[in-house]
Each structure stands twice: as C-alpha cells, then as structure tokens.
PDB file of C-alpha atoms in Angstrom:
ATOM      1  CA  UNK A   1     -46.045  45.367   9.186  1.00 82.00           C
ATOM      2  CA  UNK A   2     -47.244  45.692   5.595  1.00 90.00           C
ATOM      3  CA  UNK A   3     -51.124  44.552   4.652  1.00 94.00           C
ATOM      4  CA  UNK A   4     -51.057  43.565   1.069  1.00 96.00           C
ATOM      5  CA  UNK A   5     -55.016  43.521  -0.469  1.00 97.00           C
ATOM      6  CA  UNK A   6     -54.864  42.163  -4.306  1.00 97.00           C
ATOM      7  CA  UNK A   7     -57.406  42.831  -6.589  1.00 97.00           C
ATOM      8  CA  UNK A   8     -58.669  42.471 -10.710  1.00 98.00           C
ATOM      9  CA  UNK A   9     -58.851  38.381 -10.704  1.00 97.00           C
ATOM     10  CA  UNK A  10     -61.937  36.945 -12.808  1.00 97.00           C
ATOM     11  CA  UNK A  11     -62.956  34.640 -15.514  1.00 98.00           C
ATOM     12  CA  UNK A  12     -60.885  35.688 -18.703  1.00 98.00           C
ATOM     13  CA  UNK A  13     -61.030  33.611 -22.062  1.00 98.00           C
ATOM     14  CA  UNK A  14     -58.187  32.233 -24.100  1.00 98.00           C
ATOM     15  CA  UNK A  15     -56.263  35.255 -25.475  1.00 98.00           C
ATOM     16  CA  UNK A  16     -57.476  37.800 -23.274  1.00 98.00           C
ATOM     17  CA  UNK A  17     -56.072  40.296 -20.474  1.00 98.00           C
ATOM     18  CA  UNK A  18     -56.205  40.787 -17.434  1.00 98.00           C
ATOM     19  CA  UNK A  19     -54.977  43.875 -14.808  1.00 98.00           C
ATOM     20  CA  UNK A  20     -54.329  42.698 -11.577  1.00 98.00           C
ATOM     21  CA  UNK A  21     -53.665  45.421  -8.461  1.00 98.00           C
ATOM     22  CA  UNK A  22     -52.318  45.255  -4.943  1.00 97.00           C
ATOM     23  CA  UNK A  23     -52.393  47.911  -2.774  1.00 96.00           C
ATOM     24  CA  UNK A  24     -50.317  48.034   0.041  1.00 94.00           C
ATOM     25  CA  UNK A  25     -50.415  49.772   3.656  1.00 90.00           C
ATOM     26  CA  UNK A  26     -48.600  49.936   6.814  1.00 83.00           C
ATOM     27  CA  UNK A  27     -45.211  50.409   6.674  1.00 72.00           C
ATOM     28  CA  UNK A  28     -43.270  52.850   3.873  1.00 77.00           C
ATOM     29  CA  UNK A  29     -44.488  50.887   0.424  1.00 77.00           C
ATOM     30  CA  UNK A  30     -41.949  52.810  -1.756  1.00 76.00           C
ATOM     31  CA  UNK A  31     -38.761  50.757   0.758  1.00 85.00           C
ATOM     32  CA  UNK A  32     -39.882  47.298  -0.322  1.00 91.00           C
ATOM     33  CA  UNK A  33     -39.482  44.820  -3.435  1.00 95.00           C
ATOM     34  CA  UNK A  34     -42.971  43.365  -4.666  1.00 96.00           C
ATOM     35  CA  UNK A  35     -43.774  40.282  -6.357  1.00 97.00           C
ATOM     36  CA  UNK A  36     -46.271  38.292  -8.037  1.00 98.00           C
ATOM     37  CA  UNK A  37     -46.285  34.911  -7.002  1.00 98.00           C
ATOM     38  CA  UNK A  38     -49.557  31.928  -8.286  1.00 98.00           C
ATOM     39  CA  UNK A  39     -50.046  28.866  -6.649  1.00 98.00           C
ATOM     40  CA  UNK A  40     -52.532  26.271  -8.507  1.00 97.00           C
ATOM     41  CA  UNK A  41     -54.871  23.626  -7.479  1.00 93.00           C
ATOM     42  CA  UNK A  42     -52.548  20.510  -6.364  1.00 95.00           C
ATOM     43  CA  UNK A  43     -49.024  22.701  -7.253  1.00 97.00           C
ATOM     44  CA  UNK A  44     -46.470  24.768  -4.989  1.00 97.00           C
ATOM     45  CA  UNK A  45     -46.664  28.355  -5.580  1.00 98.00           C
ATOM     46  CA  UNK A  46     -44.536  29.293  -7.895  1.00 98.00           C
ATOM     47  CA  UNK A  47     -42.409  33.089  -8.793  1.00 98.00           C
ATOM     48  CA  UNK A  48     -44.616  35.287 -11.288  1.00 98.00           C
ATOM     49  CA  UNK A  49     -42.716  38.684 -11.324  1.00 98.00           C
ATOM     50  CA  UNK A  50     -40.937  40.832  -9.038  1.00 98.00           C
ATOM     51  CA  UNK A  51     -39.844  44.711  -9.325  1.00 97.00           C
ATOM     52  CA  UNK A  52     -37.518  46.580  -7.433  1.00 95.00           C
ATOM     53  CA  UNK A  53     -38.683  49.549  -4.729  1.00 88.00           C
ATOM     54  CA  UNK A  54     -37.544  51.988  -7.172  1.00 86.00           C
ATOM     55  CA  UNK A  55     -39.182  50.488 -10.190  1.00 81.00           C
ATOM     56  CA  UNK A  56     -36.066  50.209 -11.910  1.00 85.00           C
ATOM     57  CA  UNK A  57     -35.497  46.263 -12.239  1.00 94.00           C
ATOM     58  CA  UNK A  58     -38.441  43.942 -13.543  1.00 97.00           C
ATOM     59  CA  UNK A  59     -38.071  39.910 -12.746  1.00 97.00           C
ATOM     60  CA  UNK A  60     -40.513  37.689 -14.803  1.00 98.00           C
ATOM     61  CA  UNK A  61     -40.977  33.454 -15.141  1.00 98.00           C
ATOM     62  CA  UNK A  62     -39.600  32.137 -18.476  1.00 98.00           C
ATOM     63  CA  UNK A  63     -43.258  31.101 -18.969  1.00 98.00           C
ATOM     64  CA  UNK A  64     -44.675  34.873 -18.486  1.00 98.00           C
ATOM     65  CA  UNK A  65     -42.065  36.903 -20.106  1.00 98.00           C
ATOM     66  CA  UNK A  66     -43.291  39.083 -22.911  1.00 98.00           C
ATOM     67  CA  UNK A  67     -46.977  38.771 -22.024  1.00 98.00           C
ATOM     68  CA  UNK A  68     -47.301  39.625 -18.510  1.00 98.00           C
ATOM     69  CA  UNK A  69     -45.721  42.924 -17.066  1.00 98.00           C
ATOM     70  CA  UNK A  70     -45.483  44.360 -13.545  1.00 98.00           C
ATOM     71  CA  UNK A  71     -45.342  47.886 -12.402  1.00 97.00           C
ATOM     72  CA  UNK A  72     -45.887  50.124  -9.877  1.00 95.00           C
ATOM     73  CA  UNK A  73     -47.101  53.229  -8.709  1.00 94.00           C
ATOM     74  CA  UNK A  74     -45.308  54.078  -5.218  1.00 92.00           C
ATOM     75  CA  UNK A  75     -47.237  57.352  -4.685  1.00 92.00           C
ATOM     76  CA  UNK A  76     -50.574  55.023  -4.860  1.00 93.00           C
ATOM     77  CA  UNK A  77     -48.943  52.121  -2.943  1.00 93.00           C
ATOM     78  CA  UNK A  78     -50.170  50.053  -5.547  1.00 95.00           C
ATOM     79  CA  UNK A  79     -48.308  47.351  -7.768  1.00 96.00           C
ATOM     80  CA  UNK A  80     -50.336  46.313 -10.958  1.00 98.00           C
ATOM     81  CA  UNK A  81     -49.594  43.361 -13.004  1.00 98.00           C
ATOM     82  CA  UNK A  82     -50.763  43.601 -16.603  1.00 98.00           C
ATOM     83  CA  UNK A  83     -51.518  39.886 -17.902  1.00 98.00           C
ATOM     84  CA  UNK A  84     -51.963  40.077 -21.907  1.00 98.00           C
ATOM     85  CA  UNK A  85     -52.373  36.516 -24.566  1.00 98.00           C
ATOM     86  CA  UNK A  86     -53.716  34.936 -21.006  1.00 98.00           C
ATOM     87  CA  UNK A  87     -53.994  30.770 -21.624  1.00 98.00           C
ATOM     88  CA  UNK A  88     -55.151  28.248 -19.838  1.00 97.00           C
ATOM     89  CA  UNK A  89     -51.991  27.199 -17.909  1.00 97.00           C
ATOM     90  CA  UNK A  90     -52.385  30.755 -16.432  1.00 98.00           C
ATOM     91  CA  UNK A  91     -55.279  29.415 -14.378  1.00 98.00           C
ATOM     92  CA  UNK A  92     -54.218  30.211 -10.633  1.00 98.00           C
ATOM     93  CA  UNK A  93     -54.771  31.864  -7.415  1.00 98.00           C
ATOM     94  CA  UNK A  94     -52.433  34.953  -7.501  1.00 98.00           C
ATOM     95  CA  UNK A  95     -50.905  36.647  -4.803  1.00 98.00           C
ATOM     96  CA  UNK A  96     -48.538  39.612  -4.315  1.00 98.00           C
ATOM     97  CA  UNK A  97     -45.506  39.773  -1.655  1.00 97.00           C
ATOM     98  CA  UNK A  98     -43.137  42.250  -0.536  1.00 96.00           C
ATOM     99  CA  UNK A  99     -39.948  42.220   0.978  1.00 95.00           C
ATOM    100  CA  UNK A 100     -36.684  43.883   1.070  1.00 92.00           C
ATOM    101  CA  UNK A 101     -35.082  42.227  -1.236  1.00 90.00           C
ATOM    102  CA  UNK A 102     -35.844  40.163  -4.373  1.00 94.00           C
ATOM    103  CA  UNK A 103     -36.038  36.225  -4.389  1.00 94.00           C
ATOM    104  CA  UNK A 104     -37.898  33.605  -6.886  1.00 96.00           C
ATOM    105  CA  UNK A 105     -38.195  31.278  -3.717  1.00 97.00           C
ATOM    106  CA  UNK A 106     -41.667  32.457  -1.831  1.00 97.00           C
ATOM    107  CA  UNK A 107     -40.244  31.442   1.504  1.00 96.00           C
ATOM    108  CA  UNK A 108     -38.364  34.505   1.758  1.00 96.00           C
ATOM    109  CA  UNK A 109     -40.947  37.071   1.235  1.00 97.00           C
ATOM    110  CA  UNK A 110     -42.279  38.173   4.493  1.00 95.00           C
ATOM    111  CA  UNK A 111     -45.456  39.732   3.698  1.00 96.00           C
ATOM    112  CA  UNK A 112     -48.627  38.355   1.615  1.00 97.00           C
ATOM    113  CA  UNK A 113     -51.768  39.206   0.361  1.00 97.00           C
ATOM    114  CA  UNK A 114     -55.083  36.947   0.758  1.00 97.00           C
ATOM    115  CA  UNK A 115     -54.565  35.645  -3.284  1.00 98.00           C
ATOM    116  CA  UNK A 116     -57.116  36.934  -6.313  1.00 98.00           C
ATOM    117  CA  UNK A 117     -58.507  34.234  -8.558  1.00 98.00           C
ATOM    118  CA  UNK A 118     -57.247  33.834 -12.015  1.00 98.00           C
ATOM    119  CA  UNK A 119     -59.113  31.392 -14.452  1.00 98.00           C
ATOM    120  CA  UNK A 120     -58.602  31.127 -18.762  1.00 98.00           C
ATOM    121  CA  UNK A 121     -60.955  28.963 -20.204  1.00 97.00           C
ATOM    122  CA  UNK A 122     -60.142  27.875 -23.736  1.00 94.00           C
TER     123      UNK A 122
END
C-alpha cells in the first residue's frame, strides 16, 4: 500500500504560482511513477503530469507544458508540482497518483491522494 497526502492548494490570482506537494508513505516511494492528475466541477479528471521513479522522464498536458513542472525528491518521498502563469482554466481539485508505470488514463493508477484545491480568479 502507498498513502499519498497532497498539499500547497489555495486561492491564487491570474498570473500567479503555485507549489503543490505530495508526500508519500508505505511502500518503497523511490519504485513508483507519480502523477498529477485535476478533476473540475462537472468534468472527468483529466492527466496533469507524470515523472518517472528515477526522475529521469517528465510527462505534461499540452495545456500545462512550459508553465507547470513536476519533480521529485525520493529521499523526502515527496513529489512537488511547481504551477507558474496560473489562469483561470487551472481552477481544479488536484490530486497525485502513483503507480508502476506511467499512463495519461487515471484508471490505471492504483494509488490516490484525498485531492488539494486549486482556484485562479481573474
């Protein structure tokens, strides 16, 4: 079992940033993918970003790449997703996943946090 706890959501304005955290326990962090994944009111939840257990391979939504980046830190269990230029379409509940492997489709991620609120007023 891995419990997934995410962290950093609030009330952001047009343009702004955002850190987001998870921190993960339970079974060896450092052997699984993670992912960012946001569902909205009304709308399925929908692939943010993944990386790779070693760090080495970044995933990212056409509609996040080059303003959002994920990362990790495997010695503090912890994956971090930096949100930068944050607009209103960001607006979400946001919730990191891990699994062995890497998928855009949420139905194959096994394990899942409780969500963090994201909202961008404009």
């Amino acid at each position: 079992q891995v419990q997934l706890v995410e962290s950093g959501g609030g009330l952001v304005q047009a343009g702004g940033s955002l850190r987001l955290s998870c921190v993960a326990s339970g079974r060896t962090f450092s052997g699984y993918a993670m992912g960012w994944f946001r569902q909205a009111p009304g709308k399925e939840r929908g692939f943010v970003a993944a990386i790779a257990w070693s760090g080495g391979r970044t995933y990212y939504a056409d509609s996040v790449k080059g303003r959002f980046t994920i990362s990790r830190d495997n010695a503090k269990n912890t994956v971090y997703l930096q949100m930068n230029s944050l607009k209103p379409e960001d607006t979400a509940v946001y919730f990191c996943a891990a699994e062995t492997y890497i998928a855009a489709d949420p139905k194959v991620w096994g394990y899942w946090g409780q969500g963090t609120q994201v909202t961008v007023s404009s």
